[in-house]
Amino acid sequence: MLIEINRKDQLEQLTLSQVWDMVIIGGGATGLGTAVDAASRGFKVLLVEKYDFAKGTSSKSTKLVHGGVRYLANGDIKLVIGALRERGLIFKNAPHVSSVQSFVIPLYSTFDKLKYLVGLKLYDWLAGSLRIGKSVLLSKKEVVEKLPHIKQGGLKGGILYYDGQFDDARLAVNLGQTAVEHGATVLNYMEASDFHKNADGKINGVTVRDTETGQNYIIQAKTVINATGIFVDDILKLDSPNHKNLVRPSQGSHIVIDQKFLDGHDALMIPETSDGRVLFGVPWHGKVLLGTTDIPINEHEIEPRPMEDEINFILTTADNYLNPAPKREDILSIYAGLRPLAAPKDNEESTKEISRDHKLIHSASGLITITGGKWTTYRKMAEETVNMAISVGKLKDVPCRTKHLAIHGSTPDVYHEHWNLYGKDYQAIQQLIQENETLREHLVEGYEYNAAEVVWACRYEMIRKVEDFLARRCRLLLLDAKAAKQAAPKVAALMAQELGKSSEWAQNEVNQFNELSDRYLL
């Protein structure tokens, strides 16, 4: 089902005199997943997002849908089993944005070969019927065949195992579309600014502000869900000014380089770097993401930038294993994502010791807060959140329906290169091009993205800013920040025409995007 998502129509739902079963604050993985779950059960659902969908953490992951190999070492068996099951469901429900990815761990000691093989065999076994591949030992020769640029000095062999890869921001927008298709109202650039309470101190409404126009809307709600990720404490303080922080942010840094540095289909996984963290080198959209596990930080912001120490750490670690290794001048883009981890005990510095599982609570006011977790488990987190909302709001008890619910675009058909991410929508975009050949024009030299995709995103994927398209509907900003900068004027002109904006609007959008893209460049 193809629904043209018109912002005016969505806004009109806010002016109707109605009581929403659930108002969800936050348009990242968890909020969007919760909207899909609640709407598919038949509840009247409104989701508001202050920025664009997946603007924060949910578009800045390592692009892995996985059980968490390293959590096994911490004894988090239950967490791994749950994540592996959810990984399998993502493959079934959203195959157009997810795929199996092979990983190679190069090993330089015989003991490590045994240790990691045992661990990964357990990892395979825990996946049960949703297992996606079989872990095997590799000889030194086989490792070199799969990773031609791996350093061979002291190399004893390696292990091949399988996990998942996905496009986080594309899955997010597809979840938004799925929610709308099941009757939800979903709005980006809509900020929750205040709560309303009854005589008993229970929340029964929210004031939301359209950040484009400044207009306020007073929304009546049976339940309100705080799914704002690293910003959950800000929302909790709207409810209770004396609230003590629930989460502590941690930052994961990534650099993007040319695919020549891996030169193959397999991803590289270094399970223990010099400081005990993990390094991933993952093929993604024709480039390679180099990223490491996160470190605790004290402040959160919507557009974090990798710290110099982290960039240097990634490059130094890569230099220990790759020949040739990437240098600073080889970096095409940098980005960082912040994870909301459960607040640690006083003076706790290691993110290894902070809970990786999600936390679901409801305040005395009835406000429901869901935080923590990871993309892979978004569906299960949403199910638990809606179940709590049913209990808190005394709503009709309807069972969850998302376990086997196809996400918008889902299809077994495979299309070439980035077009596969559109799934079922691919044919409709091609129809746009047939109707208007000028839409076939590429946005920037060296990349397949074309004008039709901008028009499509305006009509069906809720873009409001140039950034929305170049950062999250197509992923050019993360893949090649300079190329994204070059494409911005053309994207702005197409959006202005499609959305009925002025040339001044378009120029202002280009200027804003240029400022943003500078944060993705060294």
PDB file of N, CA and C in Angstrom, residues 71-139:
ATOM      1  N   TYR A  71      29.241  -9.707  24.022  1.00  0.00           N
ATOM      2  CA  TYR A  71      28.468  -9.812  25.259  1.00  0.00           C
ATOM      3  C   TYR A  71      28.565 -11.207  25.861  1.00  0.00           C
ATOM      4  N   LEU A  72      28.912 -12.206  25.026  1.00  0.00           N
ATOM      5  CA  LEU A  72      29.074 -13.567  25.543  1.00  0.00           C
ATOM      6  C   LEU A  72      30.164 -13.606  26.613  1.00  0.00           C
ATOM      7  N   ALA A  73      31.252 -12.867  26.363  1.00  0.00           N
ATOM      8  CA  ALA A  73      32.372 -12.854  27.313  1.00  0.00           C
ATOM      9  C   ALA A  73      31.956 -12.297  28.664  1.00  0.00           C
ATOM     10  N   ASN A  74      30.919 -11.418  28.655  1.00  0.00           N
ATOM     11  CA  ASN A  74      30.429 -10.845  29.912  1.00  0.00           C
ATOM     12  C   ASN A  74      29.373 -11.719  30.574  1.00  0.00           C
ATOM     13  N   GLY A  75      29.049 -12.840  29.908  1.00  0.00           N
ATOM     14  CA  GLY A  75      28.047 -13.743  30.463  1.00  0.00           C
ATOM     15  C   GLY A  75      26.616 -13.314  30.231  1.00  0.00           C
ATOM     16  N   ASP A  76      26.393 -12.366  29.285  1.00  0.00           N
ATOM     17  CA  ASP A  76      25.035 -11.871  29.018  1.00  0.00           C
ATOM     18  C   ASP A  76      24.313 -12.799  28.043  1.00  0.00           C
ATOM     19  N   ILE A  77      24.146 -14.058  28.424  1.00  0.00           N
ATOM     20  CA  ILE A  77      23.568 -15.060  27.533  1.00  0.00           C
ATOM     21  C   ILE A  77      22.135 -14.705  27.142  1.00  0.00           C
ATOM     22  N   LYS A  78      21.339 -14.302  28.129  1.00  0.00           N
ATOM     23  CA  LYS A  78      19.941 -13.960  27.854  1.00  0.00           C
ATOM     24  C   LYS A  78      19.844 -12.814  26.851  1.00  0.00           C
ATOM     25  N   LEU A  79      20.696 -11.799  27.025  1.00  0.00           N
ATOM     26  CA  LEU A  79      20.713 -10.656  26.111  1.00  0.00           C
ATOM     27  C   LEU A  79      21.069 -11.092  24.696  1.00  0.00           C
ATOM     28  N   VAL A  80      22.048 -11.976  24.566  1.00  0.00           N
ATOM     29  CA  VAL A  80      22.485 -12.451  23.252  1.00  0.00           C
ATOM     30  C   VAL A  80      21.396 -13.284  22.582  1.00  0.00           C
ATOM     31  N   ILE A  81      20.773 -14.180  23.325  1.00  0.00           N
ATOM     32  CA  ILE A  81      19.717 -15.020  22.744  1.00  0.00           C
ATOM     33  C   ILE A  81      18.578 -14.152  22.209  1.00  0.00           C
ATOM     34  N   GLY A  82      18.145 -13.199  23.009  1.00  0.00           N
ATOM     35  CA  GLY A  82      17.056 -12.321  22.570  1.00  0.00           C
ATOM     36  C   GLY A  82      17.421 -11.536  21.331  1.00  0.00           C
ATOM     37  N   ALA A  83      18.649 -11.008  21.297  1.00  0.00           N
ATOM     38  CA  ALA A  83      19.083 -10.213  20.142  1.00  0.00           C
ATOM     39  C   ALA A  83      19.211 -11.070  18.886  1.00  0.00           C
ATOM     40  N   LEU A  84      19.698 -12.302  19.033  1.00  0.00           N
ATOM     41  CA  LEU A  84      19.825 -13.187  17.872  1.00  0.00           C
ATOM     42  C   LEU A  84      18.457 -13.527  17.285  1.00  0.00           C
ATOM     43  N   ARG A  85      17.483 -13.719  18.133  1.00  0.00           N
ATOM     44  CA  ARG A  85      16.126 -13.980  17.633  1.00  0.00           C
ATOM     45  C   ARG A  85      15.578 -12.762  16.895  1.00  0.00           C
ATOM     46  N   GLU A  86      15.797 -11.583  17.467  1.00  0.00           N
ATOM     47  CA  GLU A  86      15.316 -10.365  16.812  1.00  0.00           C
ATOM     48  C   GLU A  86      16.056 -10.109  15.506  1.00  0.00           C
ATOM     49  N   ARG A  87      17.341 -10.438  15.465  1.00  0.00           N
ATOM     50  CA  ARG A  87      18.101 -10.337  14.210  1.00  0.00           C
ATOM     51  C   ARG A  87      17.422 -11.151  13.117  1.00  0.00           C
ATOM     52  N   GLY A  88      17.034 -12.362  13.451  1.00  0.00           N
ATOM     53  CA  GLY A  88      16.366 -13.218  12.476  1.00  0.00           C
ATOM     54  C   GLY A  88      15.045 -12.639  12.009  1.00  0.00           C
ATOM     55  N   LEU A  89      14.305 -11.987  12.907  1.00  0.00           N
ATOM     56  CA  LEU A  89      13.018 -11.399  12.530  1.00  0.00           C
ATOM     57  C   LEU A  89      13.203 -10.187  11.622  1.00  0.00           C
ATOM     58  N   ILE A  90      14.256  -9.407  11.849  1.00  0.00           N
ATOM     59  CA  ILE A  90      14.533  -8.280  10.951  1.00  0.00           C
ATOM     60  C   ILE A  90      14.804  -8.793   9.538  1.00  0.00           C
ATOM     61  N   PHE A  91      15.583  -9.862   9.426  1.00  0.00           N
ATOM     62  CA  PHE A  91      15.845 -10.441   8.103  1.00  0.00           C
ATOM     63  C   PHE A  91      14.547 -10.869   7.419  1.00  0.00           C
ATOM     64  N   LYS A  92      13.606 -11.405   8.190  1.00  0.00           N
ATOM     65  CA  LYS A  92      12.349 -11.882   7.613  1.00  0.00           C
ATOM     66  C   LYS A  92      11.394 -10.735   7.282  1.00  0.00           C
ATOM     67  N   ASN A  93      11.331  -9.728   8.154  1.00  0.00           N
ATOM     68  CA  ASN A  93      10.337  -8.656   8.012  1.00  0.00           C
ATOM     69  C   ASN A  93      10.812  -7.467   7.185  1.00  0.00           C
ATOM     70  N   ALA A  94      12.124  -7.296   7.086  1.00  0.00           N
ATOM     71  CA  ALA A  94      12.665  -6.154   6.322  1.00  0.00           C
ATOM     72  C   ALA A  94      13.889  -6.588   5.520  1.00  0.00           C
ATOM     73  N   PRO A  95      13.746  -7.564   4.616  1.00  0.00           N
ATOM     74  CA  PRO A  95      14.904  -8.085   3.884  1.00  0.00           C
ATOM     75  C   PRO A  95      15.530  -7.081   2.930  1.00  0.00           C
ATOM     76  N   HIS A  96      14.764  -6.046   2.553  1.00  0.00           N
ATOM     77  CA  HIS A  96      15.281  -5.066   1.591  1.00  0.00           C
ATOM     78  C   HIS A  96      16.327  -4.140   2.209  1.00  0.00           C
ATOM     79  N   VAL A  97      16.314  -3.987   3.529  1.00  0.00           N
ATOM     80  CA  VAL A  97      17.290  -3.103   4.180  1.00  0.00           C
ATOM     81  C   VAL A  97      18.264  -3.866   5.075  1.00  0.00           C
ATOM     82  N   SER A  98      18.212  -5.185   5.051  1.00  0.00           N
ATOM     83  CA  SER A  98      19.094  -5.982   5.898  1.00  0.00           C
ATOM     84  C   SER A  98      19.658  -7.150   5.107  1.00  0.00           C
ATOM     85  N   SER A  99      20.804  -7.646   5.533  1.00  0.00           N
ATOM     86  CA  SER A  99      21.440  -8.755   4.822  1.00  0.00           C
ATOM     87  C   SER A  99      22.434  -9.454   5.738  1.00  0.00           C
ATOM     88  N   VAL A 100      22.767 -10.679   5.380  1.00  0.00           N
ATOM     89  CA  VAL A 100      23.777 -11.427   6.112  1.00  0.00           C
ATOM     90  C   VAL A 100      25.153 -10.886   5.733  1.00  0.00           C
ATOM     91  N   GLN A 101      26.022 -10.731   6.719  1.00  0.00           N
ATOM     92  CA  GLN A 101      27.382 -10.246   6.481  1.00  0.00           C
ATOM     93  C   GLN A 101      28.376 -11.225   7.088  1.00  0.00           C
ATOM     94  N   SER A 102      29.353 -11.640   6.284  1.00  0.00           N
ATOM     95  CA  SER A 102      30.410 -12.513   6.793  1.00  0.00           C
ATOM     96  C   SER A 102      31.509 -11.670   7.425  1.00  0.00           C
ATOM     97  N   PHE A 103      32.057 -12.177   8.530  1.00  0.00           N
ATOM     98  CA  PHE A 103      33.129 -11.504   9.263  1.00  0.00           C
ATOM     99  C   PHE A 103      34.324 -12.441   9.371  1.00  0.00           C
ATOM    100  N   VAL A 104      35.512 -11.870   9.267  1.00  0.00           N
ATOM    101  CA  VAL A 104      36.738 -12.632   9.477  1.00  0.00           C
ATOM    102  C   VAL A 104      37.488 -12.038  10.663  1.00  0.00           C
ATOM    103  N   ILE A 105      37.829 -12.909  11.613  1.00  0.00           N
ATOM    104  CA  ILE A 105      38.682 -12.509  12.737  1.00  0.00           C
ATOM    105  C   ILE A 105      40.077 -13.073  12.470  1.00  0.00           C
ATOM    106  N   PRO A 106      41.060 -12.223  12.165  1.00  0.00           N
ATOM    107  CA  PRO A 106      42.428 -12.735  12.002  1.00  0.00           C
ATOM    108  C   PRO A 106      43.033 -13.018  13.371  1.00  0.00           C
ATOM    109  N   LEU A 107      43.698 -14.144  13.511  1.00  0.00           N
ATOM    110  CA  LEU A 107      44.212 -14.534  14.831  1.00  0.00           C
ATOM    111  C   LEU A 107      45.705 -14.820  14.759  1.00  0.00           C
ATOM    112  N   TYR A 108      46.398 -14.406  15.797  1.00  0.00           N
ATOM    113  CA  TYR A 108      47.855 -14.465  15.816  1.00  0.00           C
ATOM    114  C   TYR A 108      48.383 -15.378  16.923  1.00  0.00           C
ATOM    115  N   SER A 109      47.492 -16.186  17.515  1.00  0.00           N
ATOM    116  CA  SER A 109      47.947 -17.206  18.467  1.00  0.00           C
ATOM    117  C   SER A 109      47.035 -18.421  18.367  1.00  0.00           C
ATOM    118  N   THR A 110      47.599 -19.586  18.588  1.00  0.00           N
ATOM    119  CA  THR A 110      46.834 -20.835  18.512  1.00  0.00           C
ATOM    120  C   THR A 110      45.766 -20.880  19.589  1.00  0.00           C
ATOM    121  N   PHE A 111      46.070 -20.363  20.771  1.00  0.00           N
ATOM    122  CA  PHE A 111      45.089 -20.352  21.856  1.00  0.00           C
ATOM    123  C   PHE A 111      43.859 -19.531  21.472  1.00  0.00           C
ATOM    124  N   ASP A 112      44.099 -18.374  20.825  1.00  0.00           N
ATOM    125  CA  ASP A 112      42.976 -17.526  20.418  1.00  0.00           C
ATOM    126  C   ASP A 112      42.068 -18.237  19.420  1.00  0.00           C
ATOM    127  N   LYS A 113      42.664 -19.056  18.541  1.00  0.00           N
ATOM    128  CA  LYS A 113      41.858 -19.796  17.572  1.00  0.00           C
ATOM    129  C   LYS A 113      40.853 -20.682  18.291  1.00  0.00           C
ATOM    130  N   LEU A 114      41.308 -21.386  19.294  1.00  0.00           N
ATOM    131  CA  LEU A 114      40.428 -22.268  20.051  1.00  0.00           C
ATOM    132  C   LEU A 114      39.395 -21.462  20.843  1.00  0.00           C
ATOM    133  N   LYS A 115      39.852 -20.402  21.517  1.00  0.00           N
ATOM    134  CA  LYS A 115      38.965 -19.596  22.367  1.00  0.00           C
ATOM    135  C   LYS A 115      37.819 -18.987  21.569  1.00  0.00           C
ATOM    136  N   TYR A 116      38.155 -18.376  20.443  1.00  0.00           N
ATOM    137  CA  TYR A 116      37.117 -17.698  19.673  1.00  0.00           C
ATOM    138  C   TYR A 116      36.232 -18.674  18.911  1.00  0.00           C
ATOM    139  N   LEU A 117      36.787 -19.800  18.492  1.00  0.00           N
ATOM    140  CA  LEU A 117      35.960 -20.789  17.800  1.00  0.00           C
ATOM    141  C   LEU A 117      34.894 -21.341  18.743  1.00  0.00           C
ATOM    142  N   VAL A 118      35.272 -21.663  19.963  1.00  0.00           N
ATOM    143  CA  VAL A 118      34.305 -22.163  20.945  1.00  0.00           C
ATOM    144  C   VAL A 118      33.221 -21.116  21.187  1.00  0.00           C
ATOM    145  N   GLY A 119      33.633 -19.857  21.367  1.00  0.00           N
ATOM    146  CA  GLY A 119      32.667 -18.791  21.607  1.00  0.00           C
ATOM    147  C   GLY A 119      31.705 -18.592  20.455  1.00  0.00           C
ATOM    148  N   LEU A 120      32.223 -18.650  19.226  1.00  0.00           N
ATOM    149  CA  LEU A 120      31.376 -18.411  18.060  1.00  0.00           C
ATOM    150  C   LEU A 120      30.501 -19.609  17.731  1.00  0.00           C
ATOM    151  N   LYS A 121      30.954 -20.800  18.049  1.00  0.00           N
ATOM    152  CA  LYS A 121      30.086 -21.971  17.901  1.00  0.00           C
ATOM    153  C   LYS A 121      28.889 -21.851  18.854  1.00  0.00           C
ATOM    154  N   LEU A 122      29.150 -21.348  20.065  1.00  0.00           N
ATOM    155  CA  LEU A 122      28.067 -21.097  21.014  1.00  0.00           C
ATOM    156  C   LEU A 122      27.126 -20.030  20.466  1.00  0.00           C
ATOM    157  N   TYR A 123      27.698 -19.001  19.873  1.00  0.00           N
ATOM    158  CA  TYR A 123      26.922 -17.912  19.263  1.00  0.00           C
ATOM    159  C   TYR A 123      25.989 -18.476  18.197  1.00  0.00           C
ATOM    160  N   ASP A 124      26.509 -19.352  17.326  1.00  0.00           N
ATOM    161  CA  ASP A 124      25.684 -20.000  16.307  1.00  0.00           C
ATOM    162  C   ASP A 124      24.541 -20.787  16.947  1.00  0.00           C
ATOM    163  N   TRP A 125      24.892 -21.558  17.974  1.00  0.00           N
ATOM    164  CA  TRP A 125      23.923 -22.441  18.601  1.00  0.00           C
ATOM    165  C   TRP A 125      22.809 -21.658  19.282  1.00  0.00           C
ATOM    166  N   LEU A 126      23.150 -20.537  19.889  1.00  0.00           N
ATOM    167  CA  LEU A 126      22.151 -19.730  20.590  1.00  0.00           C
ATOM    168  C   LEU A 126      21.108 -19.143  19.637  1.00  0.00           C
ATOM    169  N   ALA A 127      21.466 -18.992  18.356  1.00  0.00           N
ATOM    170  CA  ALA A 127      20.524 -18.445  17.378  1.00  0.00           C
ATOM    171  C   ALA A 127      19.409 -19.431  17.045  1.00  0.00           C
ATOM    172  N   GLY A 128      19.622 -20.720  17.349  1.00  0.00           N
ATOM    173  CA  GLY A 128      18.594 -21.728  17.108  1.00  0.00           C
ATOM    174  C   GLY A 128      18.201 -21.816  15.648  1.00  0.00           C
ATOM    175  N   SER A 129      16.900 -21.868  15.385  1.00  0.00           N
ATOM    176  CA  SER A 129      16.399 -22.019  14.017  1.00  0.00           C
ATOM    177  C   SER A 129      16.634 -20.778  13.168  1.00  0.00           C
ATOM    178  N   LEU A 130      16.989 -19.655  13.809  1.00  0.00           N
ATOM    179  CA  LEU A 130      17.242 -18.416  13.077  1.00  0.00           C
ATOM    180  C   LEU A 130      18.734 -18.205  12.803  1.00  0.00           C
ATOM    181  N   ARG A 131      19.509 -19.284  12.918  1.00  0.00           N
ATOM    182  CA  ARG A 131      20.933 -19.203  12.606  1.00  0.00           C
ATOM    183  C   ARG A 131      21.121 -18.836  11.136  1.00  0.00           C
ATOM    184  N   ILE A 132      22.089 -17.999  10.833  1.00  0.00           N
ATOM    185  CA  ILE A 132      22.271 -17.508   9.462  1.00  0.00           C
ATOM    186  C   ILE A 132      23.567 -17.986   8.812  1.00  0.00           C
ATOM    187  N   GLY A 133      24.368 -18.743   9.526  1.00  0.00           N
ATOM    188  CA  GLY A 133      25.618 -19.237   8.966  1.00  0.00           C
ATOM    189  C   GLY A 133      26.364 -20.065   9.989  1.00  0.00           C
ATOM    190  N   LYS A 134      27.409 -20.729   9.543  1.00  0.00           N
ATOM    191  CA  LYS A 134      28.176 -21.620  10.400  1.00  0.00           C
ATOM    192  C   LYS A 134      29.593 -21.088  10.558  1.00  0.00           C
ATOM    193  N   SER A 135      30.025 -20.902  11.796  1.00  0.00           N
ATOM    194  CA  SER A 135      31.380 -20.428  12.061  1.00  0.00           C
ATOM    195  C   SER A 135      32.391 -21.544  11.774  1.00  0.00           C
ATOM    196  N   VAL A 136      33.480 -21.171  11.098  1.00  0.00           N
ATOM    197  CA  VAL A 136      34.497 -22.168  10.748  1.00  0.00           C
ATOM    198  C   VAL A 136      35.895 -21.589  10.947  1.00  0.00           C
ATOM    199  N   LEU A 137      36.846 -22.484  11.208  1.00  0.00           N
ATOM    200  CA  LEU A 137      38.248 -22.094  11.267  1.00  0.00           C
ATOM    201  C   LEU A 137      38.776 -21.839   9.865  1.00  0.00           C
ATOM    202  N   LEU A 138      39.666 -20.871   9.744  1.00  0.00           N
ATOM    203  CA  LEU A 138      40.319 -20.579   8.473  1.00  0.00           C
ATOM    204  C   LEU A 138      41.823 -20.762   8.634  1.00  0.00           C
ATOM    205  N   SER A 139      42.450 -21.271   7.597  1.00  0.00           N
ATOM    206  CA  SER A 139      43.910 -21.330   7.583  1.00  0.00           C
ATOM    207  C   SER A 139      44.458 -19.938   7.301  1.00  0.00           C
TER     208      SER A 139
END
